[in-house]
JSON list of C-alpha atoms in Angstrom, two decimals:
[
{"chain": "A", "resi": 1381, "resn": "MET", "atom": "CA", "xyz": [-36.12, -5.62, -16.71]},
{"chain": "A", "resi": 1382, "resn": "LEU", "atom": "CA", "xyz": [-34.27, -5.39, -13.35]},
{"chain": "A", "resi": 1383, "resn": "GLN", "atom": "CA", "xyz": [-32.79, -8.47, -12.03]},
{"chain": "A", "resi": 1384, "resn": "PRO", "atom": "CA", "xyz": [-31.20, -9.23, -8.00]},
{"chain": "A", "resi": 1385, "resn": "LEU", "atom": "CA", "xyz": [-27.98, -10.90, -8.15]},
{"chain": "A", "resi": 1386, "resn": "TYR", "atom": "CA", "xyz": [-27.81, -12.70, -4.61]},
{"chain": "A", "resi": 1387, "resn": "PHE", "atom": "CA", "xyz": [-25.34, -15.87, -4.00]},
{"chain": "A", "resi": 1388, "resn": "GLN", "atom": "CA", "xyz": [-27.65, -18.12, -1.63]},
{"chain": "A", "resi": 1389, "resn": "ASP", "atom": "CA", "xyz": [-28.64, -15.53, 0.83]},
{"chain": "A", "resi": 1390, "resn": "PRO", "atom": "CA", "xyz": [-27.03, -11.83, 0.46]},
{"chain": "A", "resi": 1391, "resn": "LEU", "atom": "CA", "xyz": [-27.90, -9.43, -2.19]},
{"chain": "A", "resi": 1392, "resn": "LEU", "atom": "CA", "xyz": [-24.94, -8.47, -3.84]},
{"chain": "A", "resi": 1393, "resn": "GLY", "atom": "CA", "xyz": [-26.53, -6.03, -6.01]},
{"chain": "A", "resi": 1394, "resn": "PHE", "atom": "CA", "xyz": [-29.08, -5.75, -9.06]},
{"chain": "A", "resi": 1395, "resn": "VAL", "atom": "CA", "xyz": [-28.53, -5.86, -13.04]},
{"chain": "A", "resi": 1396, "resn": "LEU", "atom": "CA", "xyz": [-30.50, -4.15, -15.71]},
{"chain": "A", "resi": 1397, "resn": "LEU", "atom": "CA", "xyz": [-31.49, -6.44, -18.68]},
{"chain": "A", "resi": 1398, "resn": "ASP", "atom": "CA", "xyz": [-32.31, -5.41, -21.97]},
{"chain": "A", "resi": 1399, "resn": "THR", "atom": "CA", "xyz": [-35.47, -6.80, -23.00]},
{"chain": "A", "resi": 1400, "resn": "SER", "atom": "CA", "xyz": [-36.10, -5.77, -26.44]},
{"chain": "A", "resi": 1401, "resn": "LYS", "atom": "CA", "xyz": [-34.93, -8.48, -27.72]},
{"chain": "A", "resi": 1402, "resn": "LEU", "atom": "CA", "xyz": [-37.63, -10.23, -25.97]},
{"chain": "A", "resi": 1403, "resn": "LEU", "atom": "CA", "xyz": [-34.89, -13.38, -25.20]},
{"chain": "A", "resi": 1404, "resn": "GLU", "atom": "CA", "xyz": [-36.68, -16.52, -23.22]},
{"chain": "A", "resi": 1405, "resn": "GLY", "atom": "CA", "xyz": [-37.49, -15.82, -19.91]},
{"chain": "A", "resi": 1406, "resn": "MET", "atom": "CA", "xyz": [-34.97, -19.31, -18.82]},
{"chain": "A", "resi": 1407, "resn": "LEU", "atom": "CA", "xyz": [-32.42, -17.37, -20.02]},
{"chain": "A", "resi": 1408, "resn": "TYR", "atom": "CA", "xyz": [-32.76, -14.19, -17.75]},
{"chain": "A", "resi": 1409, "resn": "GLU", "atom": "CA", "xyz": [-32.54, -16.38, -15.07]},
{"chain": "A", "resi": 1410, "resn": "THR", "atom": "CA", "xyz": [-29.13, -18.01, -16.53]},
{"chain": "A", "resi": 1411, "resn": "LEU", "atom": "CA", "xyz": [-27.57, -15.02, -16.90]},
{"chain": "A", "resi": 1412, "resn": "ARG", "atom": "CA", "xyz": [-28.45, -13.71, -13.63]},
{"chain": "A", "resi": 1413, "resn": "VAL", "atom": "CA", "xyz": [-26.83, -16.69, -11.98]},
{"chain": "A", "resi": 1414, "resn": "GLN", "atom": "CA", "xyz": [-23.47, -16.42, -13.90]},
{"chain": "A", "resi": 1415, "resn": "LEU", "atom": "CA", "xyz": [-23.45, -12.53, -13.03]},
{"chain": "A", "resi": 1416, "resn": "SER", "atom": "CA", "xyz": [-24.17, -13.68, -9.22]},
{"chain": "A", "resi": 1417, "resn": "SER", "atom": "CA", "xyz": [-21.82, -16.30, -9.34]},
{"chain": "A", "resi": 1418, "resn": "ALA", "atom": "CA", "xyz": [-18.99, -13.77, -10.75]},
{"chain": "A", "resi": 1419, "resn": "CYS", "atom": "CA", "xyz": [-19.37, -11.21, -8.01]},
{"chain": "A", "resi": 1420, "resn": "MET", "atom": "CA", "xyz": [-19.08, -13.24, -5.15]},
{"chain": "A", "resi": 1421, "resn": "SER", "atom": "CA", "xyz": [-16.44, -15.12, -6.63]},
{"chain": "A", "resi": 1422, "resn": "ASN", "atom": "CA", "xyz": [-14.86, -11.85, -7.08]},
{"chain": "A", "resi": 1423, "resn": "ILE", "atom": "CA", "xyz": [-15.74, -11.00, -3.67]},
{"chain": "A", "resi": 1424, "resn": "ALA", "atom": "CA", "xyz": [-14.25, -13.94, -2.26]},
{"chain": "A", "resi": 1425, "resn": "LYS", "atom": "CA", "xyz": [-11.21, -13.65, -4.07]},
{"chain": "A", "resi": 1426, "resn": "GLN", "atom": "CA", "xyz": [-11.01, -9.54, -2.59]},
{"chain": "A", "resi": 1427, "resn": "GLY", "atom": "CA", "xyz": [-11.50, -11.04, 0.97]},
{"chain": "A", "resi": 1428, "resn": "GLU", "atom": "CA", "xyz": [-8.83, -13.77, 0.29]},
{"chain": "A", "resi": 1429, "resn": "LYS", "atom": "CA", "xyz": [-6.57, -11.18, -0.22]},
{"chain": "A", "resi": 1430, "resn": "GLN", "atom": "CA", "xyz": [-7.78, -8.89, 2.82]},
{"chain": "A", "resi": 1431, "resn": "ALA", "atom": "CA", "xyz": [-6.88, -12.04, 5.16]},
{"chain": "A", "resi": 1432, "resn": "LEU", "atom": "CA", "xyz": [-3.38, -12.30, 3.57]},
{"chain": "A", "resi": 1433, "resn": "GLN", "atom": "CA", "xyz": [-3.14, -8.20, 4.51]},
{"chain": "A", "resi": 1434, "resn": "LEU", "atom": "CA", "xyz": [-4.31, -8.62, 7.95]},
{"chain": "A", "resi": 1435, "resn": "ARG", "atom": "CA", "xyz": [-2.19, -11.36, 8.74]},
{"chain": "A", "resi": 1436, "resn": "ALA", "atom": "CA", "xyz": [1.13, -9.68, 7.35]},
{"chain": "A", "resi": 1437, "resn": "VAL", "atom": "CA", "xyz": [0.09, -6.84, 9.54]},
{"chain": "A", "resi": 1438, "resn": "ALA", "atom": "CA", "xyz": [-0.22, -8.68, 12.65]},
{"chain": "A", "resi": 1439, "resn": "GLU", "atom": "CA", "xyz": [3.24, -10.07, 11.95]},
{"chain": "A", "resi": 1440, "resn": "ILE", "atom": "CA", "xyz": [4.34, -6.93, 11.42]},
{"chain": "A", "resi": 1441, "resn": "GLY", "atom": "CA", "xyz": [3.21, -5.74, 14.82]},
{"chain": "A", "resi": 1442, "resn": "SER", "atom": "CA", "xyz": [4.40, -8.81, 16.57]},
{"chain": "A", "resi": 1443, "resn": "ALA", "atom": "CA", "xyz": [7.81, -8.56, 15.37]},
{"chain": "A", "resi": 1444, "resn": "ALA", "atom": "CA", "xyz": [7.26, -4.59, 16.35]},
{"chain": "A", "resi": 1445, "resn": "ALA", "atom": "CA", "xyz": [6.87, -5.89, 19.97]},
{"chain": "A", "resi": 1446, "resn": "THR", "atom": "CA", "xyz": [8.89, -8.40, 20.73]},
{"chain": "A", "resi": 1447, "resn": "ILE", "atom": "CA", "xyz": [12.53, -6.89, 18.88]},
{"chain": "A", "resi": 1448, "resn": "LEU", "atom": "CA", "xyz": [14.58, -4.75, 21.23]},
{"chain": "A", "resi": 1449, "resn": "ASP", "atom": "CA", "xyz": [17.27, -4.65, 18.84]},
{"chain": "A", "resi": 1450, "resn": "LYS", "atom": "CA", "xyz": [16.07, -0.80, 16.74]},
{"chain": "A", "resi": 1451, "resn": "ASP", "atom": "CA", "xyz": [18.53, -1.51, 13.81]},
{"chain": "A", "resi": 1452, "resn": "GLU", "atom": "CA", "xyz": [16.72, -5.33, 13.55]},
{"chain": "A", "resi": 1453, "resn": "LEU", "atom": "CA", "xyz": [13.09, -4.06, 14.47]},
{"chain": "A", "resi": 1454, "resn": "LEU", "atom": "CA", "xyz": [13.53, -1.90, 11.38]},
{"chain": "A", "resi": 1455, "resn": "LYS", "atom": "CA", "xyz": [15.25, -4.07, 9.29]},
{"chain": "A", "resi": 1456, "resn": "ARG", "atom": "CA", "xyz": [12.49, -6.75, 9.85]},
{"chain": "A", "resi": 1457, "resn": "VAL", "atom": "CA", "xyz": [9.65, -4.56, 9.59]},
{"chain": "A", "resi": 1458, "resn": "VAL", "atom": "CA", "xyz": [11.03, -3.18, 6.14]},
{"chain": "A", "resi": 1459, "resn": "ASP", "atom": "CA", "xyz": [11.67, -6.76, 4.91]},
{"chain": "A", "resi": 1460, "resn": "LEU", "atom": "CA", "xyz": [8.27, -7.93, 5.88]},
{"chain": "A", "resi": 1461, "resn": "SER", "atom": "CA", "xyz": [6.37, -5.33, 4.58]},
{"chain": "A", "resi": 1462, "resn": "GLN", "atom": "CA", "xyz": [7.88, -5.75, 1.00]},
{"chain": "A", "resi": 1463, "resn": "GLU", "atom": "CA", "xyz": [7.49, -9.28, 1.42]},
{"chain": "A", "resi": 1464, "resn": "ARG", "atom": "CA", "xyz": [4.29, -9.86, 2.83]},
{"chain": "A", "resi": 1465, "resn": "LEU", "atom": "CA", "xyz": [2.36, -7.15, 1.18]},
{"chain": "A", "resi": 1466, "resn": "SER", "atom": "CA", "xyz": [4.35, -7.20, -2.11]},
{"chain": "A", "resi": 1467, "resn": "PHE", "atom": "CA", "xyz": [5.25, -3.83, -1.93]},
{"chain": "A", "resi": 1468, "resn": "TYR", "atom": "CA", "xyz": [8.17, -2.65, -4.91]},
{"chain": "A", "resi": 1469, "resn": "HIS", "atom": "CA", "xyz": [10.05, -1.30, -1.76]},
{"chain": "A", "resi": 1470, "resn": "VAL", "atom": "CA", "xyz": [10.23, 0.25, 1.66]},
{"chain": "A", "resi": 1471, "resn": "HIS", "atom": "CA", "xyz": [11.87, 2.29, 3.22]},
{"chain": "A", "resi": 1472, "resn": "ILE", "atom": "CA", "xyz": [12.61, 3.88, 6.71]},
{"chain": "A", "resi": 1473, "resn": "TYR", "atom": "CA", "xyz": [13.70, 7.32, 7.72]},
{"chain": "A", "resi": 1474, "resn": "MET", "atom": "CA", "xyz": [14.68, 8.26, 11.14]},
{"chain": "A", "resi": 1475, "resn": "LEU", "atom": "CA", "xyz": [15.23, 12.14, 12.07]},
{"chain": "A", "resi": 1476, "resn": "ASN", "atom": "CA", "xyz": [18.22, 13.04, 12.89]},
{"chain": "A", "resi": 1477, "resn": "GLU", "atom": "CA", "xyz": [18.44, 14.38, 17.02]},
{"chain": "A", "resi": 1478, "resn": "THR", "atom": "CA", "xyz": [18.76, 17.86, 16.13]},
{"chain": "A", "resi": 1479, "resn": "GLY", "atom": "CA", "xyz": [15.66, 17.27, 13.91]},
{"chain": "A", "resi": 1480, "resn": "ASP", "atom": "CA", "xyz": [16.25, 18.17, 10.26]},
{"chain": "A", "resi": 1481, "resn": "ILE", "atom": "CA", "xyz": [17.83, 15.39, 8.23]},
{"chain": "A", "resi": 1482, "resn": "LEU", "atom": "CA", "xyz": [15.54, 12.30, 7.66]},
{"chain": "A", "resi": 1483, "resn": "ASN", "atom": "CA", "xyz": [18.51, 10.18, 7.76]},
{"chain": "A", "resi": 1484, "resn": "LEU", "atom": "CA", "xyz": [17.50, 6.37, 5.64]},
{"chain": "A", "resi": 1485, "resn": "ALA", "atom": "CA", "xyz": [17.50, 3.84, 8.76]},
{"chain": "A", "resi": 1486, "resn": "SER", "atom": "CA", "xyz": [16.15, 0.43, 6.63]},
{"chain": "A", "resi": 1487, "resn": "SER", "atom": "CA", "xyz": [15.70, -0.05, 3.20]},
{"chain": "A", "resi": 1488, "resn": "SER", "atom": "CA", "xyz": [14.25, -3.54, 1.99]},
{"chain": "A", "resi": 1489, "resn": "GLY", "atom": "CA", "xyz": [15.85, -5.88, -0.94]},
{"chain": "A", "resi": 1490, "resn": "GLU", "atom": "CA", "xyz": [20.21, -5.18, -1.67]},
{"chain": "A", "resi": 1491, "resn": "ILE", "atom": "CA", "xyz": [19.60, -1.85, -3.43]},
{"chain": "A", "resi": 1492, "resn": "GLY", "atom": "CA", "xyz": [17.80, -0.49, -0.26]},
{"chain": "A", "resi": 1493, "resn": "ARG", "atom": "CA", "xyz": [21.19, -2.12, 1.94]},
{"chain": "A", "resi": 1494, "resn": "GLN", "atom": "CA", "xyz": [23.44, -0.28, -0.53]},
{"chain": "A", "resi": 1495, "resn": "MET", "atom": "CA", "xyz": [21.78, 3.11, -0.23]},
{"chain": "A", "resi": 1496, "resn": "VAL", "atom": "CA", "xyz": [21.93, 2.38, 4.05]},
{"chain": "A", "resi": 1497, "resn": "ARG", "atom": "CA", "xyz": [25.26, 2.00, 3.65]},
{"chain": "A", "resi": 1498, "resn": "ASP", "atom": "CA", "xyz": [26.03, 5.61, 1.01]},
{"chain": "A", "resi": 1499, "resn": "GLY", "atom": "CA", "xyz": [24.57, 7.34, 4.21]},
{"chain": "A", "resi": 1500, "resn": "TRP", "atom": "CA", "xyz": [21.09, 8.37, 1.89]},
{"chain": "A", "resi": 1501, "resn": "HIS", "atom": "CA", "xyz": [19.36, 11.13, 3.34]},
{"chain": "A", "resi": 1502, "resn": "ILE", "atom": "CA", "xyz": [16.79, 13.84, 2.96]},
{"chain": "A", "resi": 1503, "resn": "ALA", "atom": "CA", "xyz": [16.53, 17.11, 4.58]},
{"chain": "A", "resi": 1504, "resn": "LEU", "atom": "CA", "xyz": [13.63, 18.02, 6.23]},
{"chain": "A", "resi": 1505, "resn": "ASN", "atom": "CA", "xyz": [13.45, 21.21, 4.37]},
{"chain": "A", "resi": 1506, "resn": "GLN", "atom": "CA", "xyz": [13.57, 19.70, 0.86]},
{"chain": "A", "resi": 1507, "resn": "LYS", "atom": "CA", "xyz": [10.73, 21.10, -0.83]},
{"chain": "A", "resi": 1508, "resn": "ASN", "atom": "CA", "xyz": [10.29, 18.24, -3.58]},
{"chain": "A", "resi": 1509, "resn": "SER", "atom": "CA", "xyz": [9.92, 15.35, -1.20]},
{"chain": "A", "resi": 1510, "resn": "LEU", "atom": "CA", "xyz": [6.70, 13.80, -0.43]},
{"chain": "A", "resi": 1511, "resn": "ILE", "atom": "CA", "xyz": [8.78, 11.64, 2.89]},
{"chain": "A", "resi": 1512, "resn": "ALA", "atom": "CA", "xyz": [10.27, 15.36, 3.72]},
{"chain": "A", "resi": 1513, "resn": "ARG", "atom": "CA", "xyz": [6.27, 16.58, 3.34]},
{"chain": "A", "resi": 1514, "resn": "ALA", "atom": "CA", "xyz": [5.14, 13.64, 5.51]},
{"chain": "A", "resi": 1515, "resn": "ALA", "atom": "CA", "xyz": [7.86, 14.28, 8.54]},
{"chain": "A", "resi": 1516, "resn": "ARG", "atom": "CA", "xyz": [6.86, 18.27, 8.64]},
{"chain": "A", "resi": 1517, "resn": "THR", "atom": "CA", "xyz": [3.31, 17.79, 8.63]},
{"chain": "A", "resi": 1518, "resn": "GLY", "atom": "CA", "xyz": [2.92, 14.79, 10.74]},
{"chain": "A", "resi": 1519, "resn": "GLN", "atom": "CA", "xyz": [0.31, 13.47, 7.99]},
{"chain": "A", "resi": 1520, "resn": "PRO", "atom": "CA", "xyz": [0.81, 10.60, 5.64]},
{"chain": "A", "resi": 1521, "resn": "VAL", "atom": "CA", "xyz": [1.33, 11.36, 2.09]},
{"chain": "A", "resi": 1522, "resn": "ILE", "atom": "CA", "xyz": [-0.62, 9.29, -0.71]},
{"chain": "A", "resi": 1523, "resn": "VAL", "atom": "CA", "xyz": [0.39, 9.59, -4.34]},
{"chain": "A", "resi": 1524, "resn": "THR", "atom": "CA", "xyz": [-0.86, 7.04, -7.44]},
{"chain": "A", "resi": 1525, "resn": "ASP", "atom": "CA", "xyz": [0.91, 8.89, -9.78]},
{"chain": "A", "resi": 1526, "resn": "VAL", "atom": "CA", "xyz": [4.01, 10.24, -8.81]},
{"chain": "A", "resi": 1527, "resn": "TYR", "atom": "CA", "xyz": [4.38, 11.96, -11.79]},
{"chain": "A", "resi": 1528, "resn": "GLN", "atom": "CA", "xyz": [1.69, 14.21, -11.69]},
{"chain": "A", "resi": 1529, "resn": "VAL", "atom": "CA", "xyz": [3.26, 15.72, -8.44]},
{"chain": "A", "resi": 1530, "resn": "LYS", "atom": "CA", "xyz": [5.65, 18.46, -8.16]},
{"chain": "A", "resi": 1531, "resn": "ASP", "atom": "CA", "xyz": [7.25, 17.84, -4.94]},
{"chain": "A", "resi": 1532, "resn": "TRP", "atom": "CA", "xyz": [8.14, 14.17, -5.81]},
{"chain": "A", "resi": 1533, "resn": "LEU", "atom": "CA", "xyz": [11.72, 13.39, -5.54]},
{"chain": "A", "resi": 1534, "resn": "PRO", "atom": "CA", "xyz": [13.18, 10.43, -7.78]},
{"chain": "A", "resi": 1535, "resn": "ASN", "atom": "CA", "xyz": [15.21, 7.99, -6.85]},
{"chain": "A", "resi": 1536, "resn": "PRO", "atom": "CA", "xyz": [17.50, 6.25, -9.59]},
{"chain": "A", "resi": 1537, "resn": "SER", "atom": "CA", "xyz": [18.34, 3.57, -7.28]},
{"chain": "A", "resi": 1538, "resn": "LEU", "atom": "CA", "xyz": [14.25, 2.76, -7.78]},
{"chain": "A", "resi": 1539, "resn": "PRO", "atom": "CA", "xyz": [13.53, 3.23, -11.14]},
{"chain": "A", "resi": 1540, "resn": "ASP", "atom": "CA", "xyz": [10.00, 1.42, -11.37]},
{"chain": "A", "resi": 1541, "resn": "THR", "atom": "CA", "xyz": [7.98, 3.78, -8.75]},
{"chain": "A", "resi": 1542, "resn": "ARG", "atom": "CA", "xyz": [5.04, 4.73, -10.13]},
{"chain": "A", "resi": 1543, "resn": "SER", "atom": "CA", "xyz": [3.13, 5.69, -6.45]},
{"chain": "A", "resi": 1544, "resn": "GLU", "atom": "CA", "xyz": [4.31, 6.36, -2.58]},
{"chain": "A", "resi": 1545, "resn": "LEU", "atom": "CA", "xyz": [3.12, 6.14, 0.32]},
{"chain": "A", "resi": 1546, "resn": "ALA", "atom": "CA", "xyz": [4.84, 8.32, 3.04]},
{"chain": "A", "resi": 1547, "resn": "LEU", "atom": "CA", "xyz": [3.63, 7.68, 6.26]},
{"chain": "A", "resi": 1548, "resn": "PRO", "atom": "CA", "xyz": [4.55, 9.28, 9.60]},
{"chain": "A", "resi": 1549, "resn": "ILE", "atom": "CA", "xyz": [6.04, 7.50, 12.59]},
{"chain": "A", "resi": 1550, "resn": "LEU", "atom": "CA", "xyz": [5.22, 9.14, 15.95]},
{"chain": "A", "resi": 1551, "resn": "ARG", "atom": "CA", "xyz": [6.58, 9.15, 19.37]},
{"chain": "A", "resi": 1552, "resn": "GLU", "atom": "CA", "xyz": [4.49, 10.96, 22.05]},
{"chain": "A", "resi": 1553, "resn": "ASP", "atom": "CA", "xyz": [2.83, 12.84, 19.08]},
{"chain": "A", "resi": 1554, "resn": "LYS", "atom": "CA", "xyz": [6.45, 13.94, 17.22]},
{"chain": "A", "resi": 1555, "resn": "VAL", "atom": "CA", "xyz": [7.32, 12.90, 14.30]},
{"chain": "A", "resi": 1556, "resn": "VAL", "atom": "CA", "xyz": [10.42, 10.69, 14.67]},
{"chain": "A", "resi": 1557, "resn": "GLY", "atom": "CA", "xyz": [10.39, 9.14, 11.25]},
{"chain": "A", "resi": 1558, "resn": "VAL", "atom": "CA", "xyz": [8.86, 8.21, 8.37]},
{"chain": "A", "resi": 1559, "resn": "MET", "atom": "CA", "xyz": [8.67, 4.86, 6.24]},
{"chain": "A", "resi": 1560, "resn": "ASP", "atom": "CA", "xyz": [7.64, 4.98, 2.69]},
{"chain": "A", "resi": 1561, "resn": "VAL", "atom": "CA", "xyz": [6.19, 2.48, 0.95]}
]
């Protein structure tokens, strides 16, 4: 038996119920109502999470528009991104003047700040680096399982890394850095 799933007015989908056991018709209706409620609850939770993420992005954008000091801006962006979006870690690398080295300009948390103090950097031609690949190609790099790709550069300071997102930072269509999550 095919039953529609809906909550108040919007149609959420359909459920196919096995009628071979010939249960009472009212039981099918109860199942349909329960499944509809569960679907709606899940949709509402996803909507709340997306709203929080959008607020975080707006807050990060506001900081970017109002903070004039570059170092303060980068620190605020990595800290807000980690806090509000619940990321494990956030880095921002900037290309040096000659365009061959990505210098760690800002990084979240105490580990990240230590990495900045230590002068952490990645050569642009580094073959096993998702960050360098994003800078070379000017395209985002998204890896859901870093252990499944050959060009991932593990960071011993961040042993719990399982996935990575490297976003090129562009100024007038030219890569100037990479935000790495």
